Amino acid sequence: MIHLLTAADIPAAMRLKEAAGWNQTEQDWVNLLAAEPEGCFGINCDGALVASAAGVCFPRAQPLPDGRGSVSSALAWIGMVLTAPEYRGRGFARRLMDHTLEFLTRRGVEWVKLDATDMGRPLYARLGFEDEALVERWCLPKVESRPPVDLPAWRLEDFAQLDAAAFGADRTNILRPLAVESAAVPGEGYAMGRPGTKATYFGPCVARSAEAARRLLEWFLARHPGESIFWDLLPGQPEALRLAQEFGFEPRRRLVRMALRGSPGAALFRHDDSAVYAIAGFEYG
Ligand SMILES: CC(C)(COP(=O)(O)OP(=O)(O)OC[C@H]1O[C@@H](n2cnc3c(N)ncnc32)[C@H](O)[C@@H]1OP(=O)(O)O)[C@@H](O)C(=O)NCCC(=O)NCCS
């Protein structure tokens, strides 16, 4: 009954996320399917897709001297855990989570993380996930007109290292398709943006300093007058919080970032939230 999601499932998958009021576009499903064609799963019932889950693997940031980095994944991110409202409480999400975790174990993943809603959190806690940090969605309902800010586009080769150190794994497979709109403060940081079905999305933004993040935010807002913006941040990063408040954003939703040790011997997962001014998305990490 569990099957691999393919491009043909995207319209039905969009209906699932619409029922939950989420912001993803069809392109987000395309990105997840492209990043992990064997890791996106669904359950059909009564002839229609009624539940989904997606797990994307990210390789180790730096291959270890023994080469293990080339065969095993350091981290996987689970997202798009959705059950159609009328099919909830029948164990579909639980079965999809079990299936996705089995897939990730086969791929040699050391850690699994996700951003949990209040509805998903009890399920993940029962599977062994532990709280790591709060994640908040902040919203700017309407961007005022601002003078344009001229910045060069993001280039992977300039920021691969900074991003991997912040995130803790090499997420090139996701960053490339997310760079629909991108900018860089050379040597200091980068930001990206993309459309959403409810609001334009700011993120990811990874920077060495709050000044660089501010410049990147100014660049982004200047390009979207009149639009509403979503920005997901880690409130434990005080500079990100301060910038959101200063630019008139308001808190909308609170999720909990959770982590599960995927293989028993996995070393502690190293990452650096202090450089994370905007996450890539609840579904991407
Ligand atoms: C969260 C969600 C995916 C759960 O889907 P589901 O198919 O109803 O979940 P299941 O029936 O598999 O239930 C899974 C477990 O959670 C428990 N559970 C389900 N809904 C619950 C609720 N509202 N409160 C507390 N526990 C709940 C079930 O009892 C079950 O426990 P068990 O594993 O010990 O048997 C679904 O409610 C949903 O789509 N919510 C909106 C989107 C969302 O928030 N997704 C989670 C993103 S992190």
Coordinates of C-alpha atoms and ligand atoms in Angstrom, one line a residue:
M1 CA 0.0 0.0 0.0
I2 CA 3.0 2.3 0.5
H3 CA 4.4 3.4 -2.8
L4 CA 7.1 5.7 -4.1
L5 CA 5.8 9.2 -5.0
T6 CA 6.5 10.3 -8.6
A7 CA 5.9 13.4 -10.6
A8 CA 2.4 12.0 -11.4
D9 CA 1.5 12.3 -7.7
I10 CA 2.3 16.0 -7.4
P11 CA -1.2 17.3 -8.0
A12 CA -2.6 15.0 -5.3
A13 CA 0.3 15.8 -3.0
M14 CA -0.5 19.5 -3.5
R15 CA -4.0 18.8 -2.3
L16 CA -2.6 17.2 0.8
K17 CA -0.5 20.2 1.7
E18 CA -3.3 22.6 0.8
A19 CA -5.5 20.8 3.4
A20 CA -2.9 21.5 6.0
G21 CA -2.6 25.2 4.9
W22 CA 1.1 25.0 4.0
N23 CA 3.1 27.2 1.7
Q24 CA 4.9 24.8 -0.6
T25 CA 4.5 25.0 -4.4
E26 CA 4.6 22.2 -7.0
Q27 CA 8.2 23.1 -7.5
D28 CA 9.0 22.1 -3.8
W29 CA 7.7 18.6 -4.5
V30 CA 9.7 18.5 -7.8
N31 CA 12.8 19.5 -5.7
L32 CA 12.2 16.8 -3.1
L33 CA 11.6 14.1 -5.8
A34 CA 14.7 15.2 -7.7
A35 CA 16.9 15.2 -4.5
E36 CA 15.7 11.8 -3.3
P37 CA 13.7 9.9 -6.0
E38 CA 13.6 6.8 -3.8
G39 CA 12.8 8.6 -0.5
C40 CA 9.4 10.1 -1.1
F41 CA 6.5 7.9 -0.1
G42 CA 2.7 7.9 -0.2
I43 CA -0.3 5.9 0.8
N44 CA -3.3 5.6 -1.5
C45 CA -6.7 4.8 -0.2
D46 CA -10.0 4.7 -2.0
G47 CA -8.2 5.4 -5.2
A48 CA -6.4 8.6 -4.1
L49 CA -3.2 9.7 -2.4
V50 CA -4.1 10.3 1.3
A51 CA -0.8 10.5 3.1
S52 CA 2.8 11.4 2.3
A53 CA 6.3 11.6 3.8
A54 CA 9.7 12.5 2.2
G55 CA 13.2 11.8 3.5
V56 CA 16.2 13.5 1.8
C57 CA 19.8 12.4 2.5
F58 CA 22.7 14.8 2.8
P59 CA 26.3 13.6 2.6
R60 CA 28.8 14.2 5.3
A61 CA 30.2 17.8 5.0
Q62 CA 33.8 16.6 4.6
P63 CA 34.6 13.0 3.7
L64 CA 36.5 11.3 6.5
P65 CA 40.1 10.1 5.9
D66 CA 38.8 6.5 5.7
G67 CA 36.4 7.6 2.9
R68 CA 33.2 6.8 4.8
G69 CA 31.8 10.1 3.7
S70 CA 31.5 8.9 0.2
V71 CA 29.3 6.0 1.0
S72 CA 27.2 7.0 4.0
S73 CA 25.0 10.0 4.6
A74 CA 25.6 12.1 7.7
L75 CA 22.1 13.5 7.9
A76 CA 18.6 13.0 6.5
W77 CA 15.8 15.4 6.7
I78 CA 12.2 14.3 6.8
G79 CA 9.4 16.6 5.6
M80 CA 6.0 16.7 4.0
V81 CA 4.5 14.3 6.6
L82 CA 0.8 14.8 5.8
T83 CA -2.4 12.8 6.1
A84 CA -5.6 14.0 4.5
P85 CA -7.9 15.2 7.4
E86 CA -10.6 12.6 6.8
Y87 CA -8.0 9.8 7.0
R88 CA -6.2 10.9 10.1
G89 CA -5.9 8.6 13.2
R90 CA -5.7 5.4 11.1
G91 CA -1.9 4.9 11.5
F92 CA -0.9 6.2 8.0
A93 CA 1.6 8.7 9.2
R94 CA 3.1 6.1 11.6
R95 CA 3.5 3.6 8.8
L96 CA 5.0 6.1 6.4
M97 CA 7.5 7.3 9.1
D98 CA 8.5 3.7 9.8
H99 CA 9.0 3.1 6.1
T100 CA 11.0 6.3 5.6
L101 CA 13.2 5.5 8.6
E102 CA 13.9 2.0 7.2
F103 CA 14.8 3.5 3.9
L104 CA 17.2 6.0 5.6
T105 CA 18.8 3.3 7.7
R106 CA 19.5 1.3 4.5
R107 CA 21.2 4.4 3.2
G108 CA 23.5 4.5 6.2
V109 CA 22.2 7.8 7.6
E110 CA 23.7 8.7 11.0
W111 CA 21.2 11.4 12.1
V112 CA 17.7 12.1 11.1
K113 CA 16.1 15.5 11.7
L114 CA 12.8 17.2 11.1
D115 CA 10.8 20.3 12.1
A116 CA 7.8 19.0 14.0
T117 CA 4.4 20.7 14.2
D118 CA 2.3 20.2 17.4
M119 CA 0.3 17.5 15.6
G120 CA 3.4 15.6 14.4
R121 CA 5.5 15.9 17.6
P122 CA 3.9 13.1 19.7
L123 CA 4.4 10.7 16.8
Y124 CA 8.1 11.6 16.4
A125 CA 8.7 11.5 20.1
R126 CA 7.3 7.9 20.2
L127 CA 9.8 7.0 17.4
G128 CA 12.7 8.3 19.6
F129 CA 13.2 11.8 18.2
E130 CA 14.4 14.3 20.7
D131 CA 13.9 18.1 20.8
E132 CA 16.8 20.0 19.5
A133 CA 15.7 23.6 19.1
L134 CA 12.7 25.8 18.5
V135 CA 11.9 27.0 14.9
E136 CA 9.6 29.9 14.3
R137 CA 7.8 31.2 11.3
W138 CA 7.8 35.0 11.2
C139 CA 5.6 36.9 8.7
L140 CA 5.7 40.4 7.2
P141 CA 2.2 40.9 5.9
K142 CA 3.1 43.6 3.4
V143 CA 6.5 44.8 2.3
E144 CA 6.9 48.5 1.9
S145 CA 8.7 49.9 -1.1
R146 CA 12.4 50.2 -0.4
P147 CA 15.4 51.3 -2.5
P148 CA 17.0 48.5 -4.5
V149 CA 20.1 46.8 -3.1
D150 CA 22.6 45.6 -5.7
L151 CA 24.3 42.3 -4.7
P152 CA 25.9 39.6 -6.8
A153 CA 24.2 36.2 -7.1
W154 CA 25.1 33.3 -4.8
R155 CA 27.7 30.9 -6.1
L156 CA 27.9 27.4 -4.6
E157 CA 31.7 27.3 -4.7
D158 CA 31.9 30.5 -2.6
F159 CA 29.5 29.3 0.2
A160 CA 29.6 25.5 0.2
Q161 CA 31.9 25.4 3.2
L162 CA 30.1 28.1 5.2
D163 CA 26.8 26.4 4.6
A164 CA 28.0 22.9 5.4
A165 CA 29.6 24.2 8.7
A166 CA 26.3 25.9 9.7
F167 CA 24.0 23.1 8.6
G168 CA 26.3 20.2 9.5
A169 CA 26.0 18.4 6.2
D170 CA 26.5 19.0 2.5
R171 CA 23.0 20.1 1.2
T172 CA 24.1 21.0 -2.3
N173 CA 21.4 18.8 -3.8
I174 CA 18.7 21.1 -2.3
L175 CA 20.5 24.5 -2.4
R176 CA 20.9 24.4 -6.2
P177 CA 17.1 24.2 -6.9
L178 CA 16.3 26.6 -4.1
A179 CA 18.5 29.3 -5.6
V180 CA 15.5 30.7 -7.6
E181 CA 16.5 34.1 -6.4
S182 CA 19.8 34.5 -4.6
A183 CA 22.4 37.1 -3.5
A184 CA 25.7 37.1 -1.7
V185 CA 27.7 39.5 0.4
P186 CA 31.1 38.3 -0.8
G187 CA 33.0 36.4 1.9
E188 CA 30.2 37.0 4.5
G189 CA 27.0 35.2 3.6
Y190 CA 24.2 34.4 1.2
A191 CA 20.5 34.4 1.0
M192 CA 17.8 32.9 -1.3
G193 CA 14.1 33.3 -1.9
R194 CA 11.4 31.5 -3.7
P195 CA 7.7 31.7 -4.3
G196 CA 5.1 30.1 -2.0
T197 CA 1.4 29.5 -2.4
K198 CA 0.6 31.8 0.7
A199 CA 3.6 34.1 0.9
T200 CA 7.0 34.7 -0.7
Y201 CA 9.7 32.8 1.2
F202 CA 12.9 34.2 2.5
G203 CA 15.5 31.6 3.2
P204 CA 17.9 30.0 3.5
C205 CA 20.2 32.8 4.7
V206 CA 23.5 31.8 6.2
A207 CA 25.9 34.6 7.2
R208 CA 29.0 35.2 9.4
S209 CA 27.6 38.5 10.7
A210 CA 24.4 40.2 11.4
E211 CA 25.4 43.1 9.2
A212 CA 25.7 40.7 6.2
A213 CA 22.3 39.2 7.0
R214 CA 20.8 42.6 7.3
R215 CA 22.1 43.6 3.8
L216 CA 20.7 40.3 2.4
L217 CA 17.4 40.9 4.0
E218 CA 17.3 44.5 2.6
W219 CA 18.1 43.1 -0.9
F220 CA 15.3 40.6 -0.6
L221 CA 12.6 43.0 0.7
A222 CA 13.5 45.6 -1.9
R223 CA 12.6 43.1 -4.6
H224 CA 9.2 42.2 -3.2
P225 CA 7.2 45.4 -2.5
G226 CA 3.6 44.8 -1.6
E227 CA 4.1 41.1 -1.0
S228 CA 3.8 39.1 2.2
I229 CA 6.9 37.3 3.3
F230 CA 7.5 34.2 5.4
W231 CA 10.8 33.8 7.2
D232 CA 11.6 30.7 9.3
L233 CA 14.3 31.2 11.9
L234 CA 15.8 29.7 14.9
P235 CA 14.8 32.0 17.8
G236 CA 17.9 30.7 19.7
Q237 CA 19.9 32.8 17.2
P238 CA 19.2 36.2 18.8
E239 CA 20.5 38.3 15.9
A240 CA 18.0 36.7 13.5
L241 CA 15.2 37.4 16.0
R242 CA 16.3 41.0 16.4
L243 CA 16.4 41.6 12.6
A244 CA 12.9 40.0 12.2
Q245 CA 11.5 42.4 14.9
E246 CA 13.4 45.4 13.5
F247 CA 12.0 44.9 10.0
G248 CA 8.4 44.5 11.3
F249 CA 8.0 40.7 11.0
E250 CA 5.6 39.1 13.4
P251 CA 5.7 35.5 14.8
R252 CA 3.1 33.2 13.2
R253 CA 4.0 29.5 14.1
R254 CA 6.3 27.7 16.4
L255 CA 7.7 24.2 15.6
V256 CA 10.3 22.1 17.3
R257 CA 13.4 20.8 15.5
M258 CA 13.8 17.2 16.5
A259 CA 16.7 14.8 16.0
L260 CA 17.1 11.0 16.0
R261 CA 20.3 9.1 16.1
G262 CA 20.0 7.0 12.9
S263 CA 22.8 4.6 13.6
P264 CA 23.9 3.5 17.1
G265 CA 27.5 4.5 16.8
A266 CA 26.9 7.9 15.2
A267 CA 29.0 10.6 16.8
L268 CA 27.3 13.8 18.0
F269 CA 26.1 15.9 15.1
R270 CA 28.0 19.1 14.7
H271 CA 26.4 22.2 13.3
D272 CA 26.5 25.9 14.0
D273 CA 23.1 27.6 14.4
S274 CA 24.8 31.0 15.0
A275 CA 25.3 31.5 11.2
V276 CA 21.8 30.4 10.4
Y277 CA 19.6 33.5 9.9
A278 CA 16.9 31.7 7.9
I279 CA 16.4 28.0 7.5
A280 CA 15.8 26.6 4.0
G281 CA 12.3 25.4 5.0
F282 CA 10.6 23.1 7.5
E283 CA 10.7 20.4 4.7
Y284 CA 14.3 21.0 3.8
G285 CA 16.1 21.9 7.1
Ligands
LIG1 C1 0.5 14.7 12.0 C2 -0.3 13.9 11.0 C3 0.6 13.7 9.8 C4 -0.6 12.5 11.7 O1 -1.2 11.7 10.7 P1 -2.1 10.4 11.1 O2 -2.1 9.6 9.8 O3 -3.4 10.8 11.6 O4 -1.2 9.8 12.2 P2 -1.3 8.3 12.7 O5 -2.7 7.9 12.6 O6 -0.3 7.5 12.1 O7 -1.0 8.5 14.2 C5 0.4 8.5 14.6 C6 0.5 8.5 16.1 O8 0.2 9.8 16.6 C7 -0.9 9.7 17.4 N1 -1.7 10.9 17.1 C8 -2.3 11.2 15.9 N2 -2.9 12.3 15.9 C9 -2.7 12.8 17.2 C10 -3.1 14.0 17.9 N3 -3.8 15.0 17.2 N4 -2.7 14.2 19.1 C11 -1.9 13.2 19.8 N5 -1.5 12.1 19.2 C12 -1.9 11.9 17.9 C13 -1.7 8.5 17.1 O9 -2.3 8.0 18.3 C14 -0.5 7.6 16.8 O10 0.1 7.1 17.9 P3 0.8 5.6 18.0 O11 1.9 5.7 17.0 O12 1.3 5.5 19.3 O13 -0.3 4.7 17.6 C15 -1.7 14.5 10.6 O14 -2.4 14.9 11.8 C16 -1.5 15.7 9.7 O15 -1.4 15.6 8.5 N6 -1.5 17.0 10.3 C17 -1.3 18.2 9.6 C18 0.1 18.3 9.0 C19 1.1 18.2 10.0 O16 1.2 18.9 11.1 N7 2.1 17.2 9.8 C20 3.2 17.0 10.6 C21 4.3 17.8 10.2 S1 5.7 17.7 11.2

